[in-house]
Every structure is written in structure tokens, then in C-alpha cells.
Short mmCIF file of C-alpha atoms in Angstrom, two decimals:
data_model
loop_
_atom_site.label_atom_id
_atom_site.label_comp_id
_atom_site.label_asym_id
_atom_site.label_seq_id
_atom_site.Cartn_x
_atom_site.Cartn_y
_atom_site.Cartn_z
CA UNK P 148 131.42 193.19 156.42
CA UNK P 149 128.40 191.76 155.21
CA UNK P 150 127.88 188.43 155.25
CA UNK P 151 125.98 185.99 152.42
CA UNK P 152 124.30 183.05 153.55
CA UNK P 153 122.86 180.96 150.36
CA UNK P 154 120.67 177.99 151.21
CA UNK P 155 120.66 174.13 149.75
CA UNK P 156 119.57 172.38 146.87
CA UNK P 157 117.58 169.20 147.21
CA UNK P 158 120.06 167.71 144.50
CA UNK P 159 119.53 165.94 142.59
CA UNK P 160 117.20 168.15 140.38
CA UNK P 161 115.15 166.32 137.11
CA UNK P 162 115.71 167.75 133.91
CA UNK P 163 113.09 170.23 133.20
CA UNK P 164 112.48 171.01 136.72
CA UNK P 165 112.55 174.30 138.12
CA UNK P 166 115.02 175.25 140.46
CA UNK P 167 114.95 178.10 142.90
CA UNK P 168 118.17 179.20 144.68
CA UNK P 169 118.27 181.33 147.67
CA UNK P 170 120.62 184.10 149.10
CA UNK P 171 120.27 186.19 152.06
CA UNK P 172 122.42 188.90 153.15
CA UNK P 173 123.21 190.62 156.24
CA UNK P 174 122.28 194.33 155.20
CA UNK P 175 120.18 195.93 152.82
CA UNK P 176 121.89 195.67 149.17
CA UNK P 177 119.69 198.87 148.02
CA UNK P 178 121.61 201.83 147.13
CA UNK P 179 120.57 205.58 147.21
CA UNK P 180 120.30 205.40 143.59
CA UNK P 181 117.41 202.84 144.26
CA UNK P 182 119.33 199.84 142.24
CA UNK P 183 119.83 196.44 144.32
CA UNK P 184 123.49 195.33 144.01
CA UNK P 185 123.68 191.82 144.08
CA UNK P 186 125.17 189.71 141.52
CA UNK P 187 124.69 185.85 140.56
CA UNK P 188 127.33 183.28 138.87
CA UNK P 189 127.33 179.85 137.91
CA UNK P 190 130.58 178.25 137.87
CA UNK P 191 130.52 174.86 135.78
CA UNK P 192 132.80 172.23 137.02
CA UNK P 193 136.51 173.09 135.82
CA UNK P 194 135.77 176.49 134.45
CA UNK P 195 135.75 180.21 135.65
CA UNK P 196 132.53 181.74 136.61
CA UNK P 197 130.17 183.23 134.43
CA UNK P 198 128.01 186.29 135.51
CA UNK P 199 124.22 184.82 135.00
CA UNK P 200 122.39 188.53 136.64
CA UNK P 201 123.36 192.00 137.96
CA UNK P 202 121.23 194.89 139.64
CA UNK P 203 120.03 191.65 141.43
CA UNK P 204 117.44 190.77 137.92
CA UNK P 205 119.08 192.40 135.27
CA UNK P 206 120.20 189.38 133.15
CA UNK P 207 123.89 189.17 131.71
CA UNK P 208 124.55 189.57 127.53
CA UNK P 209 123.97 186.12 126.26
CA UNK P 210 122.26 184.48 129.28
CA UNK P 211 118.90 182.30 128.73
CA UNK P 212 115.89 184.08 129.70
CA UNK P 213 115.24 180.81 131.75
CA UNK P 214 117.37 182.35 134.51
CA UNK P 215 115.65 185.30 136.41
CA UNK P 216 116.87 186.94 139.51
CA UNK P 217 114.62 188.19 142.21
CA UNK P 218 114.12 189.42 145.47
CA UNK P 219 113.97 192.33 148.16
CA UNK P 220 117.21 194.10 149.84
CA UNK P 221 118.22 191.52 151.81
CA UNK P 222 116.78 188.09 150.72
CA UNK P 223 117.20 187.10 146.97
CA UNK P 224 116.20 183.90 144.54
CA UNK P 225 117.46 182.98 141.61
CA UNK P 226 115.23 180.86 139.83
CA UNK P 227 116.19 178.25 137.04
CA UNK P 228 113.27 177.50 134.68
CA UNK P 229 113.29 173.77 132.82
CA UNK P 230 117.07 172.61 134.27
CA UNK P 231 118.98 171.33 131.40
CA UNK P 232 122.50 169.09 131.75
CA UNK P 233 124.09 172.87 130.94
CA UNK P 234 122.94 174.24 134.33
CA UNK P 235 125.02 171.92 136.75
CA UNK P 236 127.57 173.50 139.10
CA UNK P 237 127.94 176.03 141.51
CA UNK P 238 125.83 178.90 141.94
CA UNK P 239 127.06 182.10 143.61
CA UNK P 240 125.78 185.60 145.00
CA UNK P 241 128.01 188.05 145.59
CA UNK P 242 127.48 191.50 147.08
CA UNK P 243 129.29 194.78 145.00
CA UNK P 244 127.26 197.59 147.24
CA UNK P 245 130.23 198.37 149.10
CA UNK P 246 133.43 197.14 150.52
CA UNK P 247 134.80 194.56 151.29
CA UNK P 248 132.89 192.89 148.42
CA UNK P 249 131.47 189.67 149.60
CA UNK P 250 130.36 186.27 148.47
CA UNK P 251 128.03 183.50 149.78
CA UNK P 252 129.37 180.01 149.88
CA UNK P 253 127.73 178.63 147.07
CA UNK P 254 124.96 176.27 145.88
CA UNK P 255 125.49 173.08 144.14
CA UNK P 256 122.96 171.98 141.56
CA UNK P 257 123.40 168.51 140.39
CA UNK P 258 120.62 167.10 137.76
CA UNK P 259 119.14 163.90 137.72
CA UNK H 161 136.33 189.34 121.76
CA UNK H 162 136.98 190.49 125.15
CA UNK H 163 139.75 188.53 126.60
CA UNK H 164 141.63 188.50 129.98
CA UNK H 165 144.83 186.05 130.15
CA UNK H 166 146.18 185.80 133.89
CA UNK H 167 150.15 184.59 133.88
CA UNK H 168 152.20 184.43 136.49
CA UNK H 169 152.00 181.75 138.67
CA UNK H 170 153.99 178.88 140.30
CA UNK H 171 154.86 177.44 143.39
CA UNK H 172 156.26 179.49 145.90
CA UNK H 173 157.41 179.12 149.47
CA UNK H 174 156.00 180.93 152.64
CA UNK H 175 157.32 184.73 152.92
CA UNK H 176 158.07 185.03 149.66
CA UNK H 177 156.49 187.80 146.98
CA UNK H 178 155.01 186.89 143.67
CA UNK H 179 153.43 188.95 141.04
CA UNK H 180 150.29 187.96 138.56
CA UNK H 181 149.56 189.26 135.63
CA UNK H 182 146.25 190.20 133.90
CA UNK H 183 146.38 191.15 129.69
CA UNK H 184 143.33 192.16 128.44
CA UNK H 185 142.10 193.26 125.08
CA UNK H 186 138.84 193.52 123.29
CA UNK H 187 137.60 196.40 125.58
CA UNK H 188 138.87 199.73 126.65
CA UNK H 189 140.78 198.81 129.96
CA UNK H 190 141.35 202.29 130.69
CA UNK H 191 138.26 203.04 130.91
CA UNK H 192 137.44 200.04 133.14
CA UNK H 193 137.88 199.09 137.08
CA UNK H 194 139.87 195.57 137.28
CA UNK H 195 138.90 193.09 140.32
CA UNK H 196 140.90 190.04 141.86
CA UNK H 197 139.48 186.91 143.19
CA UNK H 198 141.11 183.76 143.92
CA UNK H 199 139.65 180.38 145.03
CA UNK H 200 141.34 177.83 147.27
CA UNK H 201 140.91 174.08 146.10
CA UNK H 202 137.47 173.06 146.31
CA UNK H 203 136.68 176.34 147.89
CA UNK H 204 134.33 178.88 146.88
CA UNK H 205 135.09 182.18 145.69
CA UNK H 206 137.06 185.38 147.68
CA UNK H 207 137.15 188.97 146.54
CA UNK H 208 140.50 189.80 146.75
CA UNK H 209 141.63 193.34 145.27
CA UNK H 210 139.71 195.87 142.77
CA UNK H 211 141.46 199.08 141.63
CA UNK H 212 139.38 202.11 139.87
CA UNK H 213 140.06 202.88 136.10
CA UNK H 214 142.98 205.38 136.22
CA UNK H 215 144.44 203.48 139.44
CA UNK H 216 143.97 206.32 141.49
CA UNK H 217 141.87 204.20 144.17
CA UNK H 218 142.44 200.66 145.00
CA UNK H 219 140.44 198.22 147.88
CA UNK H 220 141.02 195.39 149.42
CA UNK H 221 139.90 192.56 152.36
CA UNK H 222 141.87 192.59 156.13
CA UNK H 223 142.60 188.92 154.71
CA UNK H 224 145.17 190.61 152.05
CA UNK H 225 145.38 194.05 153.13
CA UNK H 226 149.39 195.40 153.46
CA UNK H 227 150.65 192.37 151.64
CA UNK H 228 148.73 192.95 148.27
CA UNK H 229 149.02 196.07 145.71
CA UNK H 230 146.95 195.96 142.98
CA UNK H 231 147.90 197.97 139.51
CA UNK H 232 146.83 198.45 136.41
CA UNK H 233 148.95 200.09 133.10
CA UNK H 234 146.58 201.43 130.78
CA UNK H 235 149.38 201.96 128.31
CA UNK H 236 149.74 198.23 128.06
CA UNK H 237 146.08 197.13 129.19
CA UNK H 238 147.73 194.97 131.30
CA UNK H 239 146.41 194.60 135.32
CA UNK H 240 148.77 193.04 138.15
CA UNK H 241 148.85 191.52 141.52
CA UNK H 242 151.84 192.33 143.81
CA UNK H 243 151.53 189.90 146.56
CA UNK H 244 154.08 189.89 149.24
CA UNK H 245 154.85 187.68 152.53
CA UNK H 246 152.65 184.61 150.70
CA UNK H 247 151.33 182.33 153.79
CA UNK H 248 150.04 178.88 153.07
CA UNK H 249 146.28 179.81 153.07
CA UNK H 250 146.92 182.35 150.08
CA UNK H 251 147.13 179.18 147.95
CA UNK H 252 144.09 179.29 145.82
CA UNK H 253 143.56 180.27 141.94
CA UNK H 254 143.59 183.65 140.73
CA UNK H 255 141.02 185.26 138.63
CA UNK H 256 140.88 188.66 137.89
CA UNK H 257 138.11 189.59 136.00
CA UNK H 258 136.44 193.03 134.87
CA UNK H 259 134.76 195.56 136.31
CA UNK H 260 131.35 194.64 136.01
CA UNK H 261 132.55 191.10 136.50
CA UNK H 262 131.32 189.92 133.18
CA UNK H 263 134.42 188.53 131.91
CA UNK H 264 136.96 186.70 133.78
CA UNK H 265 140.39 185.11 133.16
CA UNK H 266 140.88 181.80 133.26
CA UNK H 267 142.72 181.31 136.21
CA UNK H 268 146.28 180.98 137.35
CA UNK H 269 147.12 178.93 140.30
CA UNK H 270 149.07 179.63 143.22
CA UNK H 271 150.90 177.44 145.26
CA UNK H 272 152.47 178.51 148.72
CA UNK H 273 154.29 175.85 150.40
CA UNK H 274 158.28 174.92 151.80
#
């Protein structure tokens, strides 16, 4: 299986702060059809979770441009620009290039 | 407006089956895959079952694997969770959400416990 290890936040963040949240996983997400396969979600406290990025940059419908998703085939950032009251919760990568799909164990971002 | 409503849940105790429910409208659920994923209390997140758009092909973790059958009936564009011999650590809340996991349910918990 492959495994997702996301790092720590140095909560709490300032408002209008960047914010740069890491993911690493334990085998190349690239596909043969050259597309990375890593998704991100935030999950705000008491609510489901909302896809923020797919194809590891490809932003979801409706999702601020202040979110951007980066990275190679095994070691990905999602970066937060200007952190608003909106953005706390818990931040998730998830794997879809094969099964079992896989999650890391999230990232809390609290704001100051 | 897309919209998936997950029913179904309750408490339950140990060894005993339970099905969930997914309705979904707003999109054309036959021609989407469905995914599972539940959450234990102040857990994170576990993918737990997808199954392909006609239900032909269906995947799932060791952690659920011969206990849960996922289905889908496209007449009625309505998913479901068949989960048998329910231990304690299945206790979490259900999502399922859709294929490209851009819209999920809200939730429906589950409760295993004598």
C-alpha cells in the first residue's frame, strides 16, 4: 500500500500569512498518462471534506485561486496564500493512483 | 445541485450486519464511480469501498475486505454499503462521496458496540 506521511503546522498561523503544507508519499504518484494523482481536502471543523486540488494542482470548481497545489511524484505542497478565518481545519492528501486508495493523517491549521 | 444524502445508520452491536445508503441526484450517477470513506471520532479519514459506474468492478482495503459489498442501482441513483460482522473499530462516520471526490454526503454515523 502506499503510505502518506503529511508534515506539521507551526499553528497558530496570522491572518494573511502564507501557509505551506507538506505531503510525501511512499511511491511515485505519476501515471503512464503523465498526470500526478494526488488529491487535497480541507475539512472545516464539523463538516465533510471539501476537495481544494486534483491532478496534484489542478484546482477544484469554486476553490480560491489562493490555494495552489504543487510538487514532484512523491513529495507535494499545498500552499495557502493570505490565511483567512475560512481556512482553519484539517488538511488532507490522499492518493487515487491505484489501490488501496490512501490518505495521510492530516494537518491542522489553526489561525491566530 | 449535486446532492448525496447517506441514511442508514444507528447503533449496532458486534457481529451484526448493517446497510447505508447513498441517494444522489443532480448528476448522472450512472455514469459515475461511487467511493466510501468513513472516519472514526477524532480520526482522520479511511478509504473504504469504490465501485465502477455500471457496478461491474468494485475495490476495497484488507481492513473491510469479505465483510463489505458495495452497490450501486442506477435505476434509482441510489449507492449502498452492505457491511457484515461489524467489530468495534468499524465505528466511525460514513461518507460516500463521488467519483472524482468532489461532492460528498454529509455523513452518517455508525456505532458498533454491546
Amino acid at each position: 500500500d502506499i503510505v502518506m506521511t503529511q508534515g506539521v503546522l507551526p499553528n497558530p498561523v496570522p491572518s494573511g500569512e502564507s501557509a505551506s503544507i507538506t505531503c510525501r508519499s511512499s511511491k511515485s504518484l505519476v501515471y503512464k498518462d503523465g498526470k500526478t494523482y494526488l488529491n487535497w481536502f480541507l475539512q472545516r471543523p464539523g463538516q465533510s471534506p471539501q476537495l481544494l486540488t486534483y491532478w496534484m494542482s489542478t484546482r477544484a470548481s469554486g476553490v480560491s485561486d489562493r490555494f495552489s497545489g504543487s510538487g514532484s511524484g512523491t513529495y507535494f505542497t499545498l500552499k495557502i496564500s493570505r490565511v483567512r478565518a475560512e481556512d482553519a481545519g484539517v488538511y488532507y492528501c490522499q492518493q487515487v493512483r491505484e489501490y488501496p486508495r490512501t490518505f495521510g493523517g492530516g494537518t491542522k491549521l489553526e489561525l491566530k | 445541485e449535486v446532492q448525496l444524502v447517506e441514511s442508514g445508520g444507528g447503533l449496532v452491536q458486534p457481529g451484526s450486519p448493517l446497510k447505508l445508503s447513498c441517494a444522489a441526484s443532480g448528476f448522472t450517477f450512472s455514469s459515475n464511480w461511487l467511493n466510501w470513506i468513513r472516519q472514526a471520532p477524532g480520526k482522520g479519514l479511511e478509504w473504504v469501498a469504490s465501485i465502477n459506474p455500471d457496478g461491474s468492478s468494485t475495490y476495497y482495503p484488507d481492513t473491510v475486505k469479505g465483510r463489505f459489498v458495495v452497490s450501486k442501482d442506477n435505476a434509482k441513483n441510489t449507492g449502498y454499503l452492505q457491511m457484515n460482522n461489524l467489530r468495534s473499530e468499524d465505528t466511525a462516520m460514513y461518507y460516500c462521496a463521488n467519483g472524482g471526490y468532489g461532492y460528498w454526503g454529509q455523513g452518517v454515523m455508525v456505532t458498533v458496540s454491546s
